[in-house]
Amino acid sequence: MTATIIYGNQLAEALRQEMKEEVANLKKRGIHPRLVVILIGDNPASKSYISGKQKAADFVGIQSELISLPAETSENDLLDLIKQLNQESDVNGILVQLPLPEHIDEQLIIEAIAPTKDVDGFHPINIGKMLTNQDTFLPCTPYGILTMLKLKRIELAGKHAVIIGRSHIVGKPVGQLLLNEHATVTYCHSKTSNMKEIVQLADIVIVAVGRANMIDHSYIKSGATVIDVGINRTEDGSLTGDVDFDSVKEKAAYLTPVPKGVGPMTITMLMKNTIKAAVNQATN
Ligand code: NDP
């Protein structure tokens, strides 16, 4: 079997085109979605993610503003800035680019953002709503993965999904979203003792670890769907995923590449959440 490759960049492009039209219509109604991104320090990977987000926002017609502050910015100054942005009625979405410098408590910052402007979907209130299957801002990477699976009409109900990785931003929430779609979900992590045997049972495998090529064909059941979230930089500077693409391609039914897979979907869902925030704030 040779897998159908799910190109997230193509799906993302089509979604952004739809959103562009939606935003143009919203503007006619006086709704101008606006996103503020805060970057502390000058982490090159963060800068590259932010530039992707800004390009997407420009395309869709969302006004995006970058507030770039030095690495020494104090936790209190950042909290004050967030409080101020929470109050500004023309700011619909606030995103603090992670990771933050060590002297700043990430959780404290996440919880300072008004849940109604939390377009990353990391605030505990929004996470709680996701757990209880209520309408909320879903975290962008898990939301992007779910959207991909749905657009490709991959059956989720009753299927066994194995998630490798249990971070707050990817692993845990993507498992929860699949559970909400009636999949049977198993999590693997660094303390899992018989990971290969578990992954071999999976109809859907989602790999979010950050270790280049850790999953090869020997982990994969023939005909499984494999979603590679990992982003790893190789010695020559190129990007590679957590899945050994060439070997898994021969066994899986569906497989996402890196790059051009999950990454563009993540950014697209940030746009979707920002539009949702703008509409909610205009109508509530
Ligand atoms: P974290 O480092 O927060 O989490 C990694 C997870 O992998 C942890 O749960 C850890 O387990 C688990 N893990 C580590 N080693 C092993 C192992 N040998 N076997 C099984 N599990 C293991 O990473 P993130 O979730 O933030 O990101 C994961 C990857 O996804 C990274 O490469 C990141 O760059 C990428 N990413 C991509 C995005 C995209 O849009 N494409 C967005 C966000 C992230 P434990 O909990 O036990 O420590």
Short mmCIF file of C-alpha atoms and ligand atoms in Angstrom, two decimals:
data_model
loop_
_atom_site.label_atom_id
_atom_site.label_comp_id
_atom_site.label_asym_id
_atom_site.label_seq_id
_atom_site.Cartn_x
_atom_site.Cartn_y
_atom_site.Cartn_z
CA MET A 1 0.00 0.00 0.00
CA THR A 2 1.23 3.49 -0.77
CA ALA A 3 -0.27 6.18 1.41
CA THR A 4 -2.32 9.10 0.21
CA ILE A 5 -0.32 12.12 1.34
CA ILE A 6 -2.40 14.76 3.11
CA TYR A 7 -0.96 18.10 2.12
CA GLY A 8 -1.96 20.46 4.90
CA ASN A 9 -0.71 23.42 2.92
CA GLN A 10 -3.28 22.77 0.17
CA LEU A 11 -6.15 22.33 2.62
CA ALA A 12 -4.97 25.44 4.48
CA GLU A 13 -4.90 27.48 1.29
CA ALA A 14 -8.50 26.59 0.46
CA LEU A 15 -9.62 27.40 4.01
CA ARG A 16 -7.80 30.73 3.98
CA GLN A 17 -9.48 31.62 0.71
CA GLU A 18 -12.89 30.98 2.33
CA MET A 19 -11.88 33.01 5.38
CA LYS A 20 -10.76 35.89 3.18
CA GLU A 21 -14.29 36.11 1.79
CA GLU A 22 -15.77 35.78 5.27
CA VAL A 23 -13.59 38.61 6.61
CA ALA A 24 -14.48 40.83 3.63
CA ASN A 25 -18.16 40.29 4.48
CA LEU A 26 -17.56 40.97 8.17
CA LYS A 27 -15.85 44.24 7.32
CA LYS A 28 -18.98 45.33 5.43
CA ARG A 29 -20.80 44.81 8.75
CA GLY A 30 -18.20 46.93 10.59
CA ILE A 31 -16.36 43.95 12.13
CA HIS A 32 -12.58 44.24 11.63
CA PRO A 33 -10.82 41.23 13.17
CA ARG A 34 -7.60 42.24 14.91
CA LEU A 35 -4.91 40.04 16.43
CA VAL A 36 -2.07 41.18 18.67
CA VAL A 37 0.98 38.91 18.92
CA ILE A 38 3.48 39.46 21.72
CA LEU A 39 7.05 38.22 21.29
CA ILE A 40 9.48 38.37 24.19
CA GLY A 41 13.14 38.06 23.14
CA ASP A 42 14.35 37.01 19.72
CA ASN A 43 14.11 33.22 19.51
CA PRO A 44 14.63 32.52 15.76
CA ALA A 45 12.05 29.69 15.63
CA SER A 46 9.45 31.96 17.31
CA LYS A 47 10.21 34.72 14.82
CA SER A 48 9.72 32.33 11.93
CA TYR A 49 6.36 31.08 13.32
CA ILE A 50 5.23 34.67 13.84
CA SER A 51 6.13 35.64 10.30
CA GLY A 52 3.99 32.72 9.05
CA LYS A 53 1.10 33.89 11.22
CA GLN A 54 1.42 37.47 9.96
CA LYS A 55 1.49 36.39 6.33
CA ALA A 56 -1.66 34.32 6.85
CA ALA A 57 -3.37 37.22 8.62
CA ASP A 58 -2.48 39.61 5.78
CA PHE A 59 -3.89 37.19 3.23
CA VAL A 60 -7.13 36.65 5.11
CA GLY A 61 -7.56 40.37 5.86
CA ILE A 62 -7.04 40.16 9.62
CA GLN A 63 -5.19 43.13 11.03
CA SER A 64 -2.22 41.74 12.93
CA GLU A 65 0.13 43.69 15.13
CA LEU A 66 3.41 42.41 16.58
CA ILE A 67 4.56 43.77 19.92
CA SER A 68 8.19 42.76 20.20
CA LEU A 69 9.78 43.24 23.63
CA PRO A 70 13.29 42.53 24.92
CA ALA A 71 14.15 39.21 26.62
CA GLU A 72 14.61 41.08 29.95
CA THR A 73 10.97 42.24 30.02
CA SER A 74 9.65 41.59 33.52
CA GLU A 75 6.71 39.33 34.27
CA ASN A 76 4.85 42.31 35.75
CA ASP A 77 5.35 44.45 32.65
CA LEU A 78 4.04 41.63 30.48
CA LEU A 79 1.04 41.15 32.79
CA ASP A 80 0.32 44.90 32.61
CA LEU A 81 0.46 44.82 28.81
CA ILE A 82 -1.95 41.86 28.68
CA LYS A 83 -4.35 43.62 31.10
CA GLN A 84 -4.32 46.67 28.87
CA LEU A 85 -4.96 44.61 25.71
CA ASN A 86 -7.76 42.74 27.50
CA GLN A 87 -9.48 46.13 27.97
CA GLU A 88 -9.02 47.40 24.39
CA SER A 89 -12.25 46.75 22.54
CA ASP A 90 -10.63 46.77 19.10
CA VAL A 91 -8.24 43.94 20.04
CA ASN A 92 -10.05 40.65 19.38
CA GLY A 93 -7.27 38.12 19.86
CA ILE A 94 -4.14 38.09 22.03
CA LEU A 95 -1.36 35.58 21.43
CA VAL A 96 1.78 35.41 23.54
CA GLN A 97 4.37 33.47 21.57
CA LEU A 98 5.78 30.57 23.58
CA PRO A 99 8.27 29.62 24.91
CA LEU A 100 8.82 32.57 27.23
CA PRO A 101 12.15 33.39 28.93
CA GLU A 102 12.68 31.37 32.12
CA HIS A 103 12.03 34.25 34.53
CA ILE A 104 8.43 34.50 33.30
CA ASP A 105 5.80 32.03 34.56
CA GLU A 106 4.13 30.78 31.38
CA GLN A 107 0.98 29.53 33.10
CA LEU A 108 0.47 32.86 34.88
CA ILE A 109 0.67 34.65 31.52
CA ILE A 110 -1.72 32.23 29.81
CA GLU A 111 -4.23 32.73 32.62
CA ALA A 112 -3.93 36.54 32.40
CA ILE A 113 -5.32 36.60 28.86
CA ALA A 114 -9.09 37.17 28.80
CA PRO A 115 -10.64 33.80 27.84
CA THR A 116 -12.72 35.65 25.22
CA LYS A 117 -9.48 36.78 23.50
CA ASP A 118 -7.52 33.55 24.02
CA VAL A 119 -7.21 32.59 20.35
CA ASP A 120 -4.51 30.01 21.15
CA GLY A 121 -7.07 28.13 23.26
CA PHE A 122 -4.64 27.59 26.16
CA HIS A 123 -6.60 29.28 28.98
CA PRO A 124 -7.86 26.73 31.55
CA ILE A 125 -11.43 27.98 31.05
CA ASN A 126 -11.23 27.22 27.34
CA ILE A 127 -9.52 23.89 27.99
CA GLY A 128 -12.33 23.03 30.42
CA LYS A 129 -14.92 23.92 27.79
CA MET A 130 -13.12 21.70 25.28
CA LEU A 131 -13.14 18.81 27.78
CA THR A 132 -16.86 19.22 28.32
CA ASN A 133 -17.47 19.53 24.56
CA GLN A 134 -18.71 23.13 24.69
CA ASP A 135 -18.21 25.75 22.00
CA THR A 136 -14.83 27.43 22.61
CA PHE A 137 -11.48 28.34 21.08
CA LEU A 138 -9.82 25.01 20.37
CA PRO A 139 -6.02 24.94 20.58
CA CYS A 140 -4.74 25.56 17.07
CA THR A 141 -2.62 22.47 16.34
CA PRO A 142 -5.17 19.92 17.61
CA TYR A 143 -7.94 21.88 15.85
CA GLY A 144 -5.90 21.83 12.63
CA ILE A 145 -5.38 18.07 12.89
CA LEU A 146 -9.09 17.45 13.52
CA THR A 147 -10.01 19.68 10.58
CA MET A 148 -7.60 17.78 8.31
CA LEU A 149 -9.05 14.42 9.33
CA LYS A 150 -12.59 15.68 8.76
CA LEU A 151 -11.81 17.25 5.39
CA LYS A 152 -10.29 13.93 4.29
CA ARG A 153 -13.40 12.17 5.64
CA ILE A 154 -11.32 9.83 7.78
CA GLU A 155 -13.63 7.92 10.07
CA LEU A 156 -13.04 8.63 13.75
CA ALA A 157 -16.01 7.14 15.61
CA GLY A 158 -15.13 3.71 17.00
CA LYS A 159 -11.54 3.90 15.70
CA HIS A 160 -8.51 3.42 17.92
CA ALA A 161 -6.38 6.57 18.01
CA VAL A 162 -2.94 6.41 19.62
CA ILE A 163 -1.41 9.75 20.54
CA ILE A 164 2.34 9.81 21.12
CA GLY A 165 3.09 12.83 23.34
CA ARG A 166 1.00 14.39 26.10
CA SER A 167 1.90 18.10 26.09
CA HIS A 168 -0.75 20.65 27.07
CA ILE A 169 -0.64 22.24 23.63
CA VAL A 170 -0.67 19.23 21.30
CA GLY A 171 -0.83 15.67 22.66
CA LYS A 172 -3.40 15.96 25.43
CA PRO A 173 -5.90 18.19 23.61
CA VAL A 174 -5.73 16.31 20.30
CA GLY A 175 -6.61 13.11 22.15
CA GLN A 176 -9.51 14.89 23.81
CA LEU A 177 -10.83 16.18 20.47
CA LEU A 178 -10.71 12.68 19.02
CA LEU A 179 -12.47 11.33 22.11
CA ASN A 180 -15.17 13.98 21.56
CA GLU A 181 -15.49 12.50 18.06
CA HIS A 182 -16.03 9.05 19.64
CA ALA A 183 -12.61 7.54 18.93
CA THR A 184 -11.05 5.21 21.50
CA VAL A 185 -7.94 7.05 22.61
CA THR A 186 -4.66 5.79 24.06
CA TYR A 187 -1.80 8.10 25.07
CA CYS A 188 1.89 7.15 24.92
CA HIS A 189 4.66 9.23 26.48
CA SER A 190 8.25 8.97 27.65
CA LYS A 191 7.34 6.55 30.47
CA THR A 192 5.27 4.17 28.27
CA SER A 193 6.93 0.77 28.43
CA ASN A 194 5.47 -1.12 25.45
CA MET A 195 4.92 1.69 22.99
CA LYS A 196 5.49 -0.25 19.78
CA GLU A 197 2.86 -2.88 20.66
CA ILE A 198 0.34 -0.16 21.47
CA VAL A 199 0.99 1.89 18.34
CA GLN A 200 0.70 -1.24 16.19
CA LEU A 201 -2.97 -1.47 17.28
CA ALA A 202 -3.81 2.04 16.10
CA ASP A 203 -6.11 2.99 13.25
CA ILE A 204 -4.96 6.59 13.69
CA VAL A 205 -1.50 7.54 14.99
CA ILE A 206 -0.66 11.10 15.98
CA VAL A 207 3.00 11.70 16.73
CA ALA A 208 3.88 14.85 18.69
CA VAL A 209 7.23 14.30 20.37
CA GLY A 210 10.03 16.26 18.67
CA ARG A 211 12.42 13.38 17.84
CA ALA A 212 13.35 13.05 14.18
CA ASN A 213 12.18 9.86 12.44
CA MET A 214 11.37 8.01 15.70
CA ILE A 215 8.37 6.17 14.18
CA ASP A 216 9.09 3.87 11.24
CA HIS A 217 6.93 1.33 9.39
CA SER A 218 7.45 -1.34 12.09
CA TYR A 219 5.14 0.66 14.43
CA ILE A 220 2.36 1.07 11.90
CA LYS A 221 -0.61 -1.19 11.20
CA SER A 222 -1.22 -1.57 7.49
CA GLY A 223 -3.83 0.97 6.38
CA ALA A 224 -3.47 3.29 9.39
CA THR A 225 -3.68 7.08 9.22
CA VAL A 226 -0.48 8.74 10.45
CA ILE A 227 -0.31 12.40 11.41
CA ASP A 228 3.19 13.76 11.99
CA VAL A 229 3.21 16.87 14.19
CA GLY A 230 6.94 16.91 14.96
CA ILE A 231 9.19 19.65 13.67
CA ASN A 232 12.88 18.86 13.86
CA ARG A 233 15.76 20.69 12.25
CA THR A 234 18.31 18.44 10.57
CA GLU A 235 22.04 19.15 10.38
CA ASP A 236 21.68 20.63 6.89
CA GLY A 237 19.06 23.06 8.22
CA SER A 238 16.02 21.44 6.61
CA LEU A 239 12.90 20.38 8.54
CA THR A 240 11.85 16.83 9.24
CA GLY A 241 9.07 15.22 11.26
CA ASP A 242 8.91 12.54 13.96
CA VAL A 243 7.83 9.95 11.38
CA ASP A 244 10.19 8.20 8.97
CA PHE A 245 8.18 9.35 5.95
CA ASP A 246 9.61 7.05 3.25
CA SER A 247 9.18 3.85 5.26
CA VAL A 248 5.73 4.67 6.70
CA LYS A 249 4.44 5.82 3.30
CA GLU A 250 4.58 2.20 2.11
CA LYS A 251 2.31 0.96 4.91
CA ALA A 252 -0.10 3.72 5.93
CA ALA A 253 -3.30 4.64 4.10
CA TYR A 254 -2.90 8.37 4.88
CA LEU A 255 0.21 10.27 5.95
CA THR A 256 1.06 13.92 6.51
CA PRO A 257 4.43 15.31 5.38
CA VAL A 258 6.74 17.71 7.24
CA PRO A 259 6.88 20.47 6.14
CA LYS A 260 3.56 21.19 4.33
CA GLY A 261 1.52 19.06 6.75
CA VAL A 262 0.19 20.06 10.15
CA GLY A 263 2.09 23.38 10.40
CA PRO A 264 0.04 25.36 7.83
CA MET A 265 -3.18 24.01 9.38
CA THR A 266 -2.12 25.26 12.83
CA ILE A 267 -1.70 28.80 11.53
CA THR A 268 -4.98 28.61 9.64
CA MET A 269 -6.87 27.64 12.80
CA LEU A 270 -5.38 30.67 14.54
CA MET A 271 -7.02 32.79 11.83
CA LYS A 272 -10.29 30.93 12.34
CA ASN A 273 -10.16 31.52 16.09
CA THR A 274 -9.41 35.22 15.59
CA ILE A 275 -12.40 35.60 13.29
CA LYS A 276 -14.55 33.75 15.82
CA ALA A 277 -13.32 36.07 18.60
CA ALA A 278 -14.15 39.15 16.53
CA VAL A 279 -17.65 37.89 15.72
CA ASN A 280 -18.32 36.84 19.34
CA GLN A 281 -17.17 40.18 20.70
CA ALA A 282 -19.25 42.12 18.18
CA THR A 283 -22.41 40.17 18.88
CA ASN A 284 -22.22 39.65 22.67
P1 NDP B 1 6.76 18.70 24.32
O1 NDP B 1 8.25 18.61 24.41
O2 NDP B 1 6.01 19.61 25.20
O3 NDP B 1 6.15 17.23 24.53
C1 NDP B 1 6.76 16.11 23.97
C2 NDP B 1 6.01 14.88 24.40
O4 NDP B 1 6.69 13.76 23.86
C3 NDP B 1 5.99 14.67 25.92
O5 NDP B 1 4.68 14.31 26.32
C4 NDP B 1 6.99 13.53 26.15
O6 NDP B 1 6.62 12.66 27.21
C5 NDP B 1 6.87 12.77 24.85
N1 NDP B 1 8.08 11.98 24.60
C6 NDP B 1 9.37 12.38 24.68
N2 NDP B 1 10.20 11.37 24.38
C7 NDP B 1 9.41 10.30 24.09
C8 NDP B 1 9.65 8.97 23.72
N3 NDP B 1 10.89 8.51 23.56
N4 NDP B 1 8.61 8.15 23.51
C9 NDP B 1 7.34 8.59 23.66
N5 NDP B 1 7.04 9.86 24.01
C10 NDP B 1 8.07 10.70 24.23
O7 NDP B 1 6.47 18.99 22.78
P2 NDP B 1 5.19 19.62 22.03
O8 NDP B 1 4.00 18.78 22.28
O9 NDP B 1 5.13 21.07 22.27
O10 NDP B 1 5.66 19.44 20.52
C11 NDP B 1 5.93 18.16 19.98
C12 NDP B 1 6.51 18.34 18.58
O11 NDP B 1 5.54 18.97 17.76
C13 NDP B 1 7.74 19.23 18.52
O12 NDP B 1 8.60 18.75 17.50
C14 NDP B 1 7.19 20.57 18.11
O13 NDP B 1 8.13 21.36 17.43
C15 NDP B 1 6.09 20.16 17.20
N6 NDP B 1 4.99 21.12 17.09
C16 NDP B 1 4.49 21.32 15.86
C17 NDP B 1 3.44 22.19 15.67
C18 NDP B 1 2.90 22.37 14.30
O14 NDP B 1 2.11 23.26 14.09
N7 NDP B 1 3.26 21.53 13.33
C19 NDP B 1 2.86 22.94 16.78
C20 NDP B 1 3.40 22.59 18.07
C21 NDP B 1 4.44 21.71 18.20
P3 NDP B 1 6.58 13.12 28.76
O15 NDP B 1 5.31 13.90 28.92
O16 NDP B 1 6.58 11.85 29.50
O17 NDP B 1 7.81 13.96 28.98
#
